[in-house]
Amino acid sequence: MITDPASYLALVTALAVACQVVAWAVRIPSILILLIVGFGLGQLVTPDAVLGRDVLFGGVSLAVGVILFEGSLSLRFKDISDLGRTTLRLCTVTVAVAWGLITLTVWFLGFPVELALLVGAVLVVTGPTVIGPILRQLRPTRRIAALLRWEGILVDPIGAILAVLVFQAVLAGASADPFGAVVVTLGTTILTAVVIALVLGLLLELAIKRHLVPDFLHGAVFLAAAVGALALSNSIESESGLLTVTLLGIYLANRPNLHLEHVATFQEHLQVLLVGILFVVLAGRVAPGAVVDIAPVAGIFVLVLVLVIRPVSIQLALLGTGSTKEERRLLAFMAPRGIVAAAVTSIFALELSHAAERVSDPAHAARLDQLGEQASQMVPLVFLVIVATVAIYGLGVGRLAERLGLATTSPQGVILAGGDEWIVRVAQALDDLGVDVVMVSVYRVALNRARMAGIRVEMANLLSDYVVRDMELAGLKTFVAATDQDERNAIAAREFSHVLGRKHVFQLAPAATEHVGSDRTETASHLTARTPFAPALEYKELTERAQHMDVRRTSLTKKYTYADFQQMYDGRAIALFTVRGDEVDVVTEKSSIEGNVTLITLVPRTD
């Protein structure tokens, strides 16, 4: 058995990363694998025994705060400029309706009303730790992605605050003024969060804009600021830190000319690691016997939660907001619970079990002691809800989104950046095969020609904020930068690699320098993307050759192979794309083209 904290944490870290790699490979939500592995590890060693409860829950609180801070750094008001009312209703009315319905359901299932209110507060959250991976895999429309992201991040601290208010009311009981305690707690929480977030945000903004902190320390400074804000806020008012770090992140994300992309990247990598560790650790605290005991009740609860509570709360909240019927339907079936629900439930279950020791009134102490014993059922109930909702929404939302026309589970579309005539002809060939194509350029003539051919066009600077951040990417998988400027291609490719992945991002071969192969003249490999097409040509040569070539679609088979095709054109053809069923790939010089596939090429023009 592992008793050394260092060995335990090393094992948990390795398992957390391995689970997420496996989940990415098999295209299922990583949380499902993380929870299963966590349950299994918990049978061998429990985190409480190795780390101790104080260290465990202190670490959990800090990690959750960092996760919410990372998520809030992506919340820009510009993303919801046309969704302000919908977002507000989603984070207020939906929460209120869901809290009431969940509380009633839990109460009907036999829980005391105090615990029902607490569970209801905890489970109004949806969770960025679950929404984020699903969005990366699903890549829905910009509107849906913005709504889900804002709801997932903003509602997390709201749910935690609701839970704190319920907990304070339960502690106050009949011996004091519960309503007064709730009002004071709410006021203190909001005031504390706003003041700390505003003051710290201003200081960080001043330090960055005046270059008081070197670039290599930006990530560490922002991490320290988030952790410090969380701890300071919690010391003033319990569990107010989550709201503080969320407001801090939103403030920083929306300050003009405050470029924090490198900080966001650092925080994102840290978030991925922390999410995996937290799920493995917290799942290890749940005993199999407790899960079995609560499973029948949890099954009924999940069905009501998915089929009744979420759809009703969405329809009531978003009615008359301007959201479309398809958007409301998708939002109604997209509410997986995440790490905040698990962490907050674990913390308050522990607090309730010790609450009776701090109360002098015997009757009230006896009631709190009884609630503490019953609170032990909250943790396995919430974990089963997390598993079930992640499985239901994570595995089923893709098919629903496709049927509603809001996303695709297997995006294959292509972004072609450039304004040359051959690009228009290639885009039309892809479009004729049913491939989604977007052509990005600043040249009106080329865009008009593409638009007349039925191609979706975006007239924009390739390096503009619109293209990098706001352009609709639903259904798109591949980016090919083919402008006449190598540096522009490289910069755009690096930006798109953050969204599409380096595997699917290409730029034309850079122009040859005078001293080929010199490390002083060649562009560094980490600053360039993959090179497309076979042979891989630079812009000038490709453009000149394309003027005397036609775009051709050729069906290759086992009898008529790629080698046969190249032999027919004496190796002068330029292979561009392959289309195999619904799968579209860019041809490179390392591609192995075999079997039945449609090949798109540029071939020498014949009379």
Coordinates of C-alpha atoms in Angstrom, one line a residue:
M1 CA 0.0 0.0 0.0
I2 CA 1.2 3.5 -0.8
T3 CA 1.8 5.6 2.3
D4 CA 4.2 8.2 0.9
P5 CA 2.5 11.4 -0.3
A6 CA 5.1 12.0 -3.0
S7 CA 4.6 8.5 -4.4
Y8 CA 0.9 8.8 -4.3
L9 CA 0.8 12.2 -6.0
A10 CA 3.3 11.0 -8.7
L11 CA 1.0 8.0 -9.3
V12 CA -2.1 10.2 -9.5
T13 CA -0.5 12.6 -11.9
A14 CA 0.7 9.8 -14.2
L15 CA -2.8 8.2 -14.1
A16 CA -4.5 11.5 -14.7
V17 CA -2.5 12.3 -17.8
A18 CA -2.7 8.8 -19.2
C19 CA -6.5 8.7 -18.8
Q20 CA -6.8 12.0 -20.8
V21 CA -4.5 10.7 -23.6
V22 CA -6.6 7.5 -23.8
A23 CA -9.9 9.4 -23.8
W24 CA -8.6 11.7 -26.6
A25 CA -7.6 8.6 -28.7
V26 CA -10.9 6.8 -28.3
R27 CA -13.0 10.1 -28.5
I28 CA -14.9 9.8 -25.2
P29 CA -15.1 12.3 -22.3
S30 CA -12.0 12.0 -20.2
I31 CA -13.9 12.4 -17.0
L32 CA -15.5 8.9 -17.4
I33 CA -12.1 7.2 -17.5
L34 CA -10.7 9.5 -14.7
L35 CA -13.6 8.6 -12.4
I36 CA -13.3 4.9 -13.1
V37 CA -9.6 4.9 -12.4
G38 CA -10.1 7.1 -9.3
F39 CA -12.7 4.6 -7.9
G40 CA -10.3 1.8 -8.5
L41 CA -7.3 3.5 -7.0
G42 CA -9.4 4.4 -4.0
Q43 CA -9.8 0.7 -3.2
L44 CA -6.0 0.4 -2.8
V45 CA -5.3 3.7 -1.0
T46 CA -7.5 6.6 0.0
P47 CA -6.3 10.2 -0.4
D48 CA -7.4 11.0 3.2
A49 CA -5.0 8.4 4.6
V50 CA -2.0 9.6 2.6
L51 CA -2.5 13.4 2.5
G52 CA -4.8 14.1 5.5
R53 CA -8.1 15.9 5.2
D54 CA -6.8 19.4 5.8
V55 CA -4.1 19.2 3.2
L56 CA -6.5 17.4 0.8
F57 CA -9.3 19.9 0.9
G58 CA -7.0 22.9 1.0
G59 CA -5.4 21.6 -2.2
V60 CA -8.8 20.9 -3.8
S61 CA -10.0 24.4 -3.0
L62 CA -6.9 26.0 -4.6
A63 CA -7.0 23.8 -7.6
V64 CA -10.7 24.5 -8.3
G65 CA -9.9 28.2 -8.0
V66 CA -7.1 28.0 -10.6
I67 CA -9.5 26.1 -12.9
L68 CA -12.2 28.7 -12.7
F69 CA -9.6 31.5 -13.2
E70 CA -8.3 29.8 -16.3
G71 CA -11.8 29.5 -17.7
S72 CA -12.8 33.0 -16.9
L73 CA -9.8 34.4 -18.8
S74 CA -11.6 33.2 -22.0
L75 CA -14.8 35.1 -21.3
R76 CA -14.9 38.1 -23.5
F77 CA -18.0 40.3 -23.6
K78 CA -17.4 40.7 -27.3
D79 CA -18.3 37.0 -27.7
I80 CA -21.8 37.6 -26.4
S81 CA -22.5 41.0 -27.8
D82 CA -25.5 39.6 -29.5
L83 CA -26.3 37.2 -26.7
G84 CA -26.3 39.4 -23.6
R85 CA -29.9 38.8 -22.6
T86 CA -29.7 35.1 -23.3
T87 CA -26.6 34.7 -21.2
L88 CA -28.0 36.7 -18.3
R89 CA -31.2 34.6 -18.3
L90 CA -29.1 31.4 -18.6
C91 CA -27.0 32.4 -15.5
T92 CA -30.0 33.6 -13.4
V93 CA -33.4 32.3 -14.2
T94 CA -32.1 28.9 -15.3
V95 CA -30.2 28.6 -12.0
A96 CA -33.2 29.6 -9.9
V97 CA -35.6 27.3 -11.6
A98 CA -33.1 24.4 -11.6
W99 CA -32.4 25.0 -7.9
G100 CA -36.0 24.9 -7.0
L101 CA -36.8 21.8 -9.1
I102 CA -33.7 19.9 -7.9
T103 CA -34.5 20.7 -4.3
L104 CA -38.1 19.4 -4.6
T105 CA -36.9 16.2 -6.3
V106 CA -34.2 15.4 -3.7
W107 CA -36.7 16.1 -0.9
F108 CA -39.3 13.7 -2.5
L109 CA -36.5 11.1 -2.7
G110 CA -36.3 11.1 1.1
F111 CA -33.6 13.6 1.9
P112 CA -34.2 16.3 4.7
V113 CA -35.1 19.6 3.3
E114 CA -31.8 21.2 4.4
L115 CA -29.8 18.6 2.5
A116 CA -32.2 18.9 -0.5
L117 CA -31.5 22.6 -0.6
L118 CA -27.7 22.0 -0.4
V119 CA -27.7 19.4 -3.1
G120 CA -29.9 21.6 -5.3
A121 CA -27.4 24.5 -4.9
V122 CA -24.5 22.3 -5.8
L123 CA -26.0 20.7 -8.8
V124 CA -27.1 23.9 -10.6
V125 CA -23.6 24.1 -11.9
T126 CA -22.6 22.6 -15.3
G127 CA -18.8 22.9 -15.1
P128 CA -16.2 24.2 -17.5
T129 CA -14.0 21.2 -16.8
V130 CA -16.6 19.1 -18.7
I131 CA -17.9 21.6 -21.1
G132 CA -14.4 22.5 -22.4
P133 CA -13.4 19.0 -23.6
I134 CA -16.8 18.4 -25.2
L135 CA -16.6 21.7 -27.1
R136 CA -13.1 20.9 -28.3
Q137 CA -14.3 17.6 -29.6
L138 CA -17.7 18.9 -30.9
R139 CA -16.7 22.3 -32.2
P140 CA -20.2 23.8 -32.4
T141 CA -21.3 27.2 -33.7
R142 CA -19.9 30.3 -32.1
R143 CA -23.2 31.2 -30.4
I144 CA -23.7 27.8 -28.8
A145 CA -20.0 27.6 -27.7
A146 CA -20.2 31.1 -26.1
L147 CA -23.4 30.3 -24.2
L148 CA -22.1 27.0 -22.9
R149 CA -18.8 28.5 -21.9
W150 CA -20.2 31.5 -20.1
E151 CA -22.8 29.3 -18.3
G152 CA -20.3 26.7 -17.3
I153 CA -17.9 29.2 -15.8
L154 CA -20.2 31.8 -14.2
V155 CA -22.7 29.3 -12.7
D156 CA -19.9 27.5 -10.8
P157 CA -19.2 30.2 -8.3
I158 CA -23.0 31.0 -8.1
G159 CA -23.7 27.4 -7.1
A160 CA -20.9 27.5 -4.6
I161 CA -22.3 30.7 -3.1
L162 CA -25.8 29.2 -2.9
A163 CA -24.4 26.2 -1.1
V164 CA -22.6 28.5 1.4
L165 CA -25.9 30.4 2.0
V166 CA -27.8 27.2 2.6
F167 CA -25.0 26.0 4.9
Q168 CA -25.1 29.2 6.9
A169 CA -28.8 29.0 7.3
V170 CA -28.6 25.4 8.5
L171 CA -25.9 26.3 11.0
A172 CA -28.0 29.3 12.3
G173 CA -31.1 27.1 12.7
A174 CA -33.8 28.1 15.0
S175 CA -31.5 29.6 17.6
A176 CA -30.7 32.6 15.5
D177 CA -32.0 34.6 12.5
P178 CA -31.4 32.4 9.5
F179 CA -32.6 35.0 7.0
G180 CA -30.3 37.6 8.5
A181 CA -27.3 35.2 8.4
V182 CA -28.0 34.5 4.7
V183 CA -28.2 38.2 3.8
V184 CA -25.1 39.1 5.7
T185 CA -23.2 36.2 4.1
L186 CA -24.4 37.1 0.6
G187 CA -23.5 40.8 1.0
T188 CA -20.1 40.0 2.4
T189 CA -19.4 37.5 -0.3
I190 CA -20.2 39.8 -3.2
L191 CA -18.5 42.9 -1.7
T192 CA -15.3 40.9 -0.9
A193 CA -15.2 39.4 -4.4
V194 CA -15.7 42.6 -6.2
V195 CA -13.2 44.6 -4.2
I196 CA -10.4 42.1 -4.3
A197 CA -11.0 41.3 -8.0
L198 CA -11.0 45.0 -9.0
V199 CA -8.0 46.0 -6.9
L200 CA -5.9 43.0 -7.9
G201 CA -7.0 43.3 -11.5
L202 CA -6.0 47.0 -11.7
L203 CA -2.6 46.2 -10.2
L204 CA -1.9 43.3 -12.6
E205 CA -3.0 45.4 -15.5
L206 CA -0.7 48.2 -14.5
A207 CA 2.2 45.8 -14.0
I208 CA 1.8 44.2 -17.4
K209 CA 1.2 47.4 -19.4
R210 CA 4.2 49.2 -17.8
H211 CA 6.4 46.1 -18.2
L212 CA 7.1 45.9 -14.5
V213 CA 7.1 42.1 -14.7
P214 CA 9.2 40.2 -17.3
D215 CA 7.4 38.1 -19.8
F216 CA 8.8 34.8 -18.6
L217 CA 7.2 35.5 -15.2
H218 CA 3.7 36.4 -16.4
G219 CA 2.2 33.0 -16.0
A220 CA 3.7 32.5 -12.5
V221 CA 2.5 36.0 -11.4
F222 CA -1.0 35.4 -12.6
L223 CA -1.1 32.0 -11.0
A224 CA 0.1 33.4 -7.7
A225 CA -2.4 36.3 -7.9
A226 CA -5.3 33.9 -8.5
V227 CA -4.3 31.6 -5.6
G228 CA -3.7 34.6 -3.3
A229 CA -7.0 36.2 -4.2
L230 CA -8.8 32.9 -3.5
A231 CA -7.1 32.4 -0.1
L232 CA -7.6 36.1 0.9
S233 CA -11.3 36.1 -0.1
N234 CA -12.0 32.8 1.7
S235 CA -10.4 34.1 4.8
I236 CA -12.8 37.0 4.8
E237 CA -15.9 35.0 3.8
S238 CA -16.0 31.2 3.4
E239 CA -16.1 29.9 -0.2
S240 CA -16.2 33.5 -1.7
G241 CA -12.9 32.9 -3.4
L242 CA -14.5 31.1 -6.4
L243 CA -16.5 34.2 -7.2
T244 CA -13.4 36.4 -6.7
V245 CA -11.1 34.5 -9.1
T246 CA -13.9 34.3 -11.7
L247 CA -14.5 38.1 -11.6
L248 CA -10.7 38.7 -11.7
G249 CA -10.4 36.5 -14.8
I250 CA -13.3 38.3 -16.6
Y251 CA -11.9 41.7 -15.7
L252 CA -8.5 40.9 -17.1
A253 CA -9.9 39.1 -20.2
N254 CA -11.8 42.3 -21.2
R255 CA -9.2 45.0 -20.7
P256 CA -8.1 46.7 -23.9
N257 CA -4.6 46.1 -25.2
L258 CA -3.8 43.6 -22.4
H259 CA -2.4 40.7 -24.4
L260 CA -2.6 37.6 -22.2
E261 CA -2.6 34.8 -24.8
H262 CA 0.7 33.3 -23.4
V263 CA -0.8 33.5 -19.9
A264 CA -4.0 31.7 -21.0
T265 CA -1.9 29.0 -22.7
F266 CA 0.0 28.4 -19.5
Q267 CA -3.1 28.3 -17.4
E268 CA -4.8 26.0 -19.9
H269 CA -2.0 23.4 -19.6
L270 CA -2.2 23.7 -15.8
Q271 CA -6.0 23.3 -15.8
V272 CA -5.8 20.1 -17.8
L273 CA -3.4 18.6 -15.3
L274 CA -5.4 19.8 -12.3
V275 CA -8.7 18.5 -13.6
G276 CA -7.3 15.0 -14.1
I277 CA -5.7 15.0 -10.6
L278 CA -8.8 16.2 -8.9
F279 CA -11.2 13.7 -10.4
V280 CA -8.9 10.8 -9.6
V281 CA -8.3 12.0 -6.0
L282 CA -11.9 12.8 -5.2
A283 CA -13.3 9.7 -6.8
G284 CA -10.9 7.7 -4.6
R285 CA -12.8 9.0 -1.5
V286 CA -16.1 7.3 -2.6
A287 CA -16.7 3.8 -1.1
P288 CA -18.2 1.2 -3.5
G289 CA -20.8 0.2 -0.8
A290 CA -22.1 3.8 -0.6
V291 CA -22.4 3.9 -4.4
V292 CA -24.4 0.7 -4.4
D293 CA -26.7 1.8 -1.6
I294 CA -27.6 5.1 -3.3
A295 CA -27.6 3.8 -6.9
P296 CA -31.4 3.2 -7.2
V297 CA -32.2 6.7 -5.8
A298 CA -29.5 8.2 -8.0
G299 CA -30.9 6.5 -11.1
I300 CA -34.3 8.0 -10.6
F301 CA -32.8 11.4 -9.8
V302 CA -30.6 11.4 -12.9
L303 CA -33.6 10.6 -15.2
V304 CA -35.6 13.5 -13.6
L305 CA -32.6 15.8 -13.9
V306 CA -32.0 15.1 -17.6
L307 CA -35.5 14.6 -18.9
V308 CA -37.4 17.2 -16.8
I309 CA -35.4 19.7 -14.8
R310 CA -32.9 20.8 -17.4
P311 CA -35.4 21.1 -20.3
V312 CA -37.9 22.9 -18.2
S313 CA -35.4 25.4 -16.7
I314 CA -34.0 26.2 -20.2
Q315 CA -37.4 26.6 -21.9
L316 CA -38.7 28.9 -19.1
A317 CA -35.5 30.9 -18.9
L318 CA -34.8 31.5 -22.6
L319 CA -38.4 32.0 -23.8
G320 CA -38.5 35.3 -25.7
T321 CA -34.7 35.9 -25.6
G322 CA -34.0 35.6 -29.3
S323 CA -32.4 32.3 -29.1
T324 CA -33.5 29.8 -31.8
K325 CA -35.5 26.7 -31.2
E326 CA -32.5 24.6 -32.2
E327 CA -30.2 26.4 -29.7
R328 CA -32.7 26.0 -26.9
R329 CA -33.1 22.3 -27.6
L330 CA -29.4 21.7 -27.6
L331 CA -28.9 23.7 -24.4
A332 CA -31.7 21.7 -22.8
F333 CA -29.7 18.5 -23.3
M334 CA -26.3 19.8 -22.4
A335 CA -25.7 20.1 -18.7
P336 CA -22.9 17.8 -17.5
R337 CA -21.7 18.3 -13.9
G338 CA -18.0 18.7 -13.2
I339 CA -15.3 19.1 -10.6
V340 CA -16.8 22.0 -8.7
A341 CA -19.9 20.0 -7.9
A342 CA -17.7 17.1 -6.6
A343 CA -15.4 19.4 -4.6
V344 CA -18.1 21.5 -3.0
T345 CA -20.1 18.5 -2.1
S346 CA -17.1 16.8 -0.5
I347 CA -16.3 19.9 1.5
F348 CA -19.8 20.6 2.8
A349 CA -20.4 16.9 3.7
L350 CA -17.3 17.1 5.8
E351 CA -18.3 20.4 7.4
L352 CA -21.7 19.1 8.3
S353 CA -20.3 16.1 10.0
H354 CA -18.3 18.4 12.3
A355 CA -20.9 21.2 12.6
A356 CA -22.6 19.8 15.7
E357 CA -19.4 20.2 17.7
R358 CA -19.5 24.0 17.3
V359 CA -23.2 24.5 18.4
S360 CA -24.1 25.1 22.1
D361 CA -27.9 24.4 21.8
P362 CA -28.4 20.6 22.4
A363 CA -31.5 20.3 20.2
H364 CA -29.8 22.1 17.3
A365 CA -26.6 20.1 17.8
A366 CA -28.6 16.9 17.7
R367 CA -30.2 18.0 14.5
L368 CA -26.9 18.9 12.9
D369 CA -25.4 15.6 14.0
Q370 CA -28.3 13.8 12.3
L371 CA -27.7 15.9 9.1
G372 CA -24.0 15.1 9.3
E373 CA -24.8 11.3 9.2
Q374 CA -27.2 11.7 6.3
A375 CA -24.8 14.0 4.4
S376 CA -22.5 11.0 3.8
Q377 CA -25.0 10.0 1.1
M378 CA -24.6 13.3 -0.7
V379 CA -21.1 12.5 -2.0
P380 CA -21.8 9.2 -3.8
L381 CA -25.1 10.7 -5.1
V382 CA -23.3 13.7 -6.7
F383 CA -20.6 11.5 -8.1
L384 CA -23.1 9.2 -9.7
V385 CA -24.8 12.3 -11.2
I386 CA -21.4 13.4 -12.6
V387 CA -20.7 10.1 -14.1
A388 CA -24.2 9.7 -15.6
T389 CA -24.5 13.3 -16.9
V390 CA -21.1 13.2 -18.5
A391 CA -21.9 9.9 -20.1
I392 CA -25.3 11.0 -21.3
Y393 CA -24.4 14.4 -22.6
G394 CA -20.8 13.7 -23.6
L395 CA -21.7 10.7 -25.7
G396 CA -25.1 11.8 -27.0
V397 CA -24.8 15.5 -27.5
G398 CA -22.8 15.2 -30.8
R399 CA -25.5 13.3 -32.6
L400 CA -28.2 15.8 -31.4
A401 CA -26.1 18.8 -32.4
E402 CA -25.6 17.3 -35.9
R403 CA -29.3 16.7 -36.3
L404 CA -30.0 20.3 -35.2
G405 CA -27.3 21.6 -37.6
L406 CA -25.3 23.3 -34.8
A407 CA -22.2 21.1 -34.8
T408 CA -20.5 18.0 -36.2
T409 CA -18.8 15.2 -34.3
S410 CA -16.4 14.7 -37.2
P411 CA -15.5 18.0 -38.8
Q412 CA -13.8 17.7 -42.2
G413 CA -14.1 21.2 -43.6
V414 CA -11.1 23.2 -45.0
I415 CA -10.0 26.8 -44.6
L416 CA -8.1 28.1 -47.6
A417 CA -6.3 31.3 -46.9
G418 CA -5.2 33.2 -50.1
G419 CA -6.7 35.0 -53.1
D420 CA -5.1 33.3 -56.1
E421 CA -7.2 31.9 -58.9
W422 CA -6.1 28.3 -58.4
I423 CA -7.3 28.4 -54.8
V424 CA -10.8 29.3 -56.0
R425 CA -10.8 26.3 -58.4
V426 CA -9.5 24.0 -55.7
A427 CA -12.2 25.2 -53.3
Q428 CA -14.9 24.6 -55.9
A429 CA -13.6 21.0 -56.5
L430 CA -13.8 20.3 -52.8
D431 CA -17.3 21.9 -52.6
D432 CA -18.4 19.7 -55.5
L433 CA -17.5 16.7 -53.3
G434 CA -19.6 17.9 -50.4
V435 CA -16.7 19.3 -48.3
D436 CA -17.3 22.5 -46.3
V437 CA -14.9 25.1 -47.6
V438 CA -14.1 28.6 -46.4
M439 CA -11.9 31.0 -48.4
V440 CA -10.2 33.8 -46.5
S441 CA -8.7 36.7 -48.4
V442 CA -8.7 40.5 -48.7
Y443 CA -8.9 40.4 -52.5
R444 CA -12.4 41.2 -53.7
V445 CA -12.0 39.8 -57.2
A446 CA -11.0 36.3 -55.9
L447 CA -13.7 36.4 -53.2
N448 CA -16.4 37.4 -55.7
R449 CA -15.4 34.6 -58.0
A450 CA -15.6 32.1 -55.1
R451 CA -18.9 33.5 -53.9
M452 CA -20.4 33.1 -57.4
A453 CA -19.2 29.5 -57.3
G454 CA -21.2 29.0 -54.1
I455 CA -18.1 29.0 -51.8
R456 CA -18.3 30.5 -48.3
V457 CA -16.0 33.5 -48.2
E458 CA -14.6 35.7 -45.4
M459 CA -13.2 39.0 -46.5
A460 CA -10.7 39.7 -43.7
N461 CA -7.1 40.1 -42.8
L462 CA -5.7 36.7 -42.0
L463 CA -4.1 38.1 -38.8
S464 CA -7.1 40.1 -37.7
D465 CA -8.9 39.5 -34.3
Y466 CA -11.9 38.4 -36.3
V467 CA -10.2 35.5 -38.1
V468 CA -8.1 34.4 -35.2
R469 CA -10.9 34.6 -32.5
D470 CA -14.3 35.1 -33.9
M471 CA -14.6 33.4 -37.3
E472 CA -17.2 30.6 -37.3
L473 CA -15.2 27.3 -37.2
A474 CA -18.1 24.8 -36.9
G475 CA -17.5 21.8 -39.1
L476 CA -14.0 22.9 -40.1
K477 CA -10.9 20.7 -39.5
T478 CA -8.0 21.8 -41.7
F479 CA -6.3 25.2 -42.3
V480 CA -4.0 25.8 -45.3
A481 CA -2.2 29.2 -45.4
A482 CA -1.4 29.9 -49.1
T483 CA -0.8 33.7 -49.2
D484 CA 2.2 35.3 -50.9
Q485 CA 3.8 36.2 -47.5
D486 CA 5.6 33.4 -45.7
E487 CA 5.6 35.3 -42.4
R488 CA 1.9 35.9 -42.6
N489 CA 1.3 32.2 -43.3
A490 CA 3.5 31.2 -40.4
I491 CA 1.8 33.5 -37.8
A492 CA -1.7 32.5 -38.9
A493 CA -0.8 28.8 -38.8
R494 CA 0.5 29.1 -35.3
E495 CA -2.7 30.8 -34.2
F496 CA -4.9 28.2 -35.8
S497 CA -2.8 25.3 -34.4
H498 CA -4.2 26.3 -30.9
V499 CA -7.7 25.6 -32.1
L500 CA -7.4 22.9 -34.8
G501 CA -4.3 21.2 -33.6
R502 CA -0.9 21.2 -35.3
K503 CA -1.7 18.0 -37.2
H504 CA -4.4 19.8 -39.2
V505 CA -2.6 23.2 -39.9
F506 CA -0.4 23.8 -43.0
Q507 CA 1.4 26.6 -44.8
L508 CA 3.1 26.7 -48.2
A509 CA 6.8 25.9 -48.2
P510 CA 8.7 29.1 -47.3
A511 CA 10.7 30.7 -50.1
A512 CA 14.2 29.3 -50.5
T513 CA 17.0 31.5 -49.1
E514 CA 20.4 32.2 -50.6
H515 CA 22.1 29.8 -48.2
V516 CA 19.9 26.8 -48.2
G517 CA 20.2 24.8 -45.0
S518 CA 21.8 27.5 -42.9
D519 CA 20.4 27.9 -39.4
R520 CA 20.9 31.6 -39.8
T521 CA 18.7 32.0 -42.8
E522 CA 16.1 29.2 -42.6
T523 CA 13.0 29.8 -40.5
A524 CA 13.0 27.9 -37.3
S525 CA 11.0 24.7 -37.5
H526 CA 8.9 25.5 -34.4
L527 CA 7.8 28.7 -36.0
T528 CA 6.4 27.1 -39.1
A529 CA 3.5 24.7 -39.7
R530 CA 3.4 21.5 -41.8
T531 CA 4.1 21.8 -45.5
P532 CA 1.2 20.8 -47.8
F533 CA 0.9 19.1 -51.2
A534 CA 3.2 16.8 -53.1
P535 CA 5.5 18.1 -54.3
A536 CA 5.8 20.8 -51.7
L537 CA 6.2 24.0 -53.6
E538 CA 6.8 27.6 -52.4
Y539 CA 4.2 30.3 -53.4
K540 CA 5.9 31.7 -56.4
E541 CA 6.6 28.4 -58.2
L542 CA 3.2 27.0 -57.3
T543 CA 1.4 30.0 -58.6
E544 CA 3.3 30.1 -61.8
R545 CA 2.8 26.4 -62.5
A546 CA -0.9 26.6 -61.6
Q547 CA -1.6 29.1 -64.3
H548 CA -1.0 26.3 -66.8
M549 CA -2.8 23.6 -64.9
D550 CA -6.3 22.3 -64.3
V551 CA -7.9 21.1 -61.1
R552 CA -8.8 17.4 -61.5
R553 CA -10.7 14.9 -59.4
T554 CA -9.5 11.3 -59.9
S555 CA -10.8 8.1 -58.4
L556 CA -8.0 5.9 -57.4
T557 CA -8.5 2.1 -56.9
K558 CA -6.4 -0.9 -56.2
K559 CA -6.0 -1.3 -60.0
Y560 CA -5.4 2.3 -60.8
T561 CA -3.0 3.5 -58.1
Y562 CA -1.4 6.7 -57.2
A563 CA 1.8 5.6 -58.9
D564 CA -0.2 4.9 -62.1
F565 CA -1.6 8.4 -61.9
Q566 CA 1.7 10.1 -61.4
Q567 CA 3.2 8.0 -64.3
M568 CA 0.4 9.2 -66.6
Y569 CA 1.5 12.8 -66.0
D570 CA 5.3 12.1 -65.9
G571 CA 5.4 13.2 -62.2
R572 CA 4.3 16.7 -63.2
A573 CA 0.9 16.6 -61.3
I574 CA 0.6 18.3 -57.9
A575 CA -1.4 16.3 -55.4
L576 CA -3.5 18.5 -53.1
F577 CA -6.2 16.6 -51.2
T578 CA -7.6 13.1 -50.7
V579 CA -11.3 12.5 -50.0
R580 CA -12.1 9.0 -48.6
G581 CA -15.8 8.8 -47.8
D582 CA -16.4 11.6 -45.3
E583 CA -12.7 12.1 -44.5
V584 CA -10.7 14.8 -46.0
D585 CA -6.9 15.0 -45.7
V586 CA -4.2 17.3 -47.1
V587 CA -1.6 15.4 -49.2
T588 CA 2.0 15.9 -48.1
E589 CA 5.2 14.5 -49.5
K590 CA 5.1 11.9 -46.7
S591 CA 1.5 10.8 -47.5
S592 CA 0.8 7.2 -48.4
I593 CA -2.1 7.2 -50.8
E594 CA -3.6 3.7 -51.2
G595 CA -7.0 2.1 -51.8
N596 CA -10.2 3.6 -53.0
V597 CA -9.9 7.4 -52.7
T598 CA -10.7 10.5 -54.6
L599 CA -7.6 12.5 -55.4
I600 CA -7.7 16.3 -56.0
T601 CA -4.8 17.5 -58.1
L602 CA -3.4 20.2 -60.3
V603 CA -2.4 18.6 -63.7
P604 CA -0.8 20.0 -66.8
R605 CA -3.4 21.6 -69.0
T606 CA -4.0 19.9 -72.4
D607 CA -5.6 21.3 -75.5

